Amino acid sequence: MGYRLTRRNLFSAGAGAAAVGLAGCATTTSATASAAAEARGAFPPEPKEASLFGPEPGLALLSRNENPYGPAPSALKMIEAAARKGAYYTNEEATKTLAGMIAERHGVSPEQIVITTGSGEALSALALIYGPKGPIVAPRLFWDTTALYAAKLGLAEITRIPLTEDMNMDLPAMEAAITPETGMVQLCNPNNPTGIAMPGSVIRAAASSMAAKTTVVVDEAYIELVDDEASMTCIPLIKEGKDVIVTRTFSKIYGMAGIRVGYTISSAETAAKIRYTQMSWTPCTSIAAAIGCYNDEAFIAGSKSKIVEAREMITTTLDTLGLPYLKSQTNFVYFQSGMPANDLQKAMAAEQISIRGQYMDYTPWSRVSTGKLEDVERFCKALPRMVNA
Ligand SMILES: Cc1ncc(COP(=O)(O)O)c(C=O)c1O
């Protein structure tokens, strides 16, 4: 992140905390005291938005699959209103309101929705629930942070199934790897870092068959970005009573990665287990933001069109250079530059352009995220120089 802890800001933060502590004990005119303390410079300086949050000035941040076009104004308005009530724990009614809105769109009951602090929390909770039962069967390459979280605690093992030659999840091989001991299967559609979206009919047929043998989790973090979301989602399987859990997030299409809201859709029984396993209470500001923008169709359409435009800028550049890439339906592209991924990452970093480095042993494959159009343009101008150097 942009924030660097220096001696100077560490010291001033400490001084500020001390001042706040003292203010709490004061019995006299606290307003005068705090004004005096402020005059002495006892409080931390106003956060400098540019360096504390978001990318450092001048950095083209294209490495983390964020969507710089959020949060929507409809979300920001709600955040402000909720922040004013930040003294209070989040009302259950607020969480239920958001769950109700999500349930209504997907034609399920609100009890089937669990609101989480980013979908990462949901996936971590699932790894904790199912990991101890047995291995998590997953594609070799997927967003594995949450499965690794349970694995690092000794609570899960991951059975990674090689991708097909065209870098797809090998669904038949994954199904063949299921045993009575399997904890759960984790699918990711579209997958990260490949960006490949599997057709709904294919993934649903496979997930349905696997769910007869074990619990199937489908991470749909990027699904709102695909060409035809309705045809691709695995949510219909949940309505058919299959042992399937879908996770989604406000971090991508809604551009709220730092706000932290995600959710699961599952059976009501599974939802109860997830709620029980959750570790955090989603802040009222986050719930408010999600309520504000969930049905903001104008924002969603605008956000998607910017992402698609940026993605096309990237693929046009790759086409011009004759570089191979996977067909992405997400806000990132997995491509080969002809250079090892870490070398390209370093060369880009020297020009203040941040892209992803190597995944596992996939040395030739680089991942670049769509970001602000002007930042993507910088990447597109820099790439030909680097690959032709
Ligand atoms: C496939 C996938 N799932 C889930 C997440 C977690 O997102 P969040 O916790 O912000 O919802 C990410 C983050 O990049 C991701 O790529």
Coordinates of N, CA and C and ligand atoms in Angstrom, one line a residue, residues 118-120 123 143 188 192 219 221-222 249 251-252 260, ligand 1:
G118 N -15.8 -8.7 2.9 CA -15.1 -9.1 1.7 C -15.5 -10.6 1.4
S119 N -15.4 -11.0 0.2 CA -15.6 -12.5 0.0 C -14.5 -13.3 0.5
G120 N -13.3 -12.7 0.7 CA -12.2 -13.4 1.4 C -12.6 -14.0 2.7
L123 N -14.7 -17.1 2.1 CA -13.9 -18.2 1.6 C -13.0 -18.8 2.7
W143 N -7.5 -18.5 -7.1 CA -7.2 -17.5 -6.1 C -7.2 -18.3 -4.7
C188 N -13.4 -21.6 -9.4 CA -13.4 -20.1 -9.5 C -13.8 -19.8 -10.9
N192 N -9.1 -16.7 -11.6 CA -8.0 -15.7 -11.4 C -6.7 -16.6 -11.1
D219 N -16.4 -19.7 -6.5 CA -16.0 -18.3 -6.2 C -16.3 -17.5 -7.5
A221 N -16.2 -14.1 -7.9 CA -15.8 -12.7 -7.6 C -16.0 -11.8 -8.8
Y222 N -15.7 -12.4 -10.0 CA -15.6 -11.5 -11.2 C -16.9 -11.7 -12.1
T249 N -18.6 -10.7 -4.4 CA -17.9 -9.6 -3.7 C -18.4 -8.2 -4.3
S251 N -16.0 -6.0 -4.3 CA -14.6 -5.5 -4.6 C -14.4 -5.2 -6.0
K252 N -15.1 -5.9 -6.9 CA -14.8 -5.8 -8.3 C -15.7 -4.9 -9.1
R260 N -14.7 -3.5 1.8 CA -14.8 -4.9 2.3 C -16.2 -5.4 2.5
Ligands
LIG1 C1 -11.1 -14.9 -7.4 C2 -11.1 -14.0 -6.2 N1 -11.9 -14.3 -5.2 C3 -12.0 -13.6 -4.1 C4 -11.2 -12.5 -3.9 C5 -11.3 -11.7 -2.6 O1 -11.9 -10.5 -2.8 P1 -12.5 -9.7 -1.6 O2 -12.1 -10.4 -0.3 O3 -12.0 -8.4 -1.8 O4 -14.0 -9.9 -1.8 C6 -10.3 -12.1 -4.9 C7 -9.4 -11.0 -4.8 O5 -8.8 -10.5 -5.7 C8 -10.3 -12.9 -6.1 O6 -9.4 -12.7 -7.1

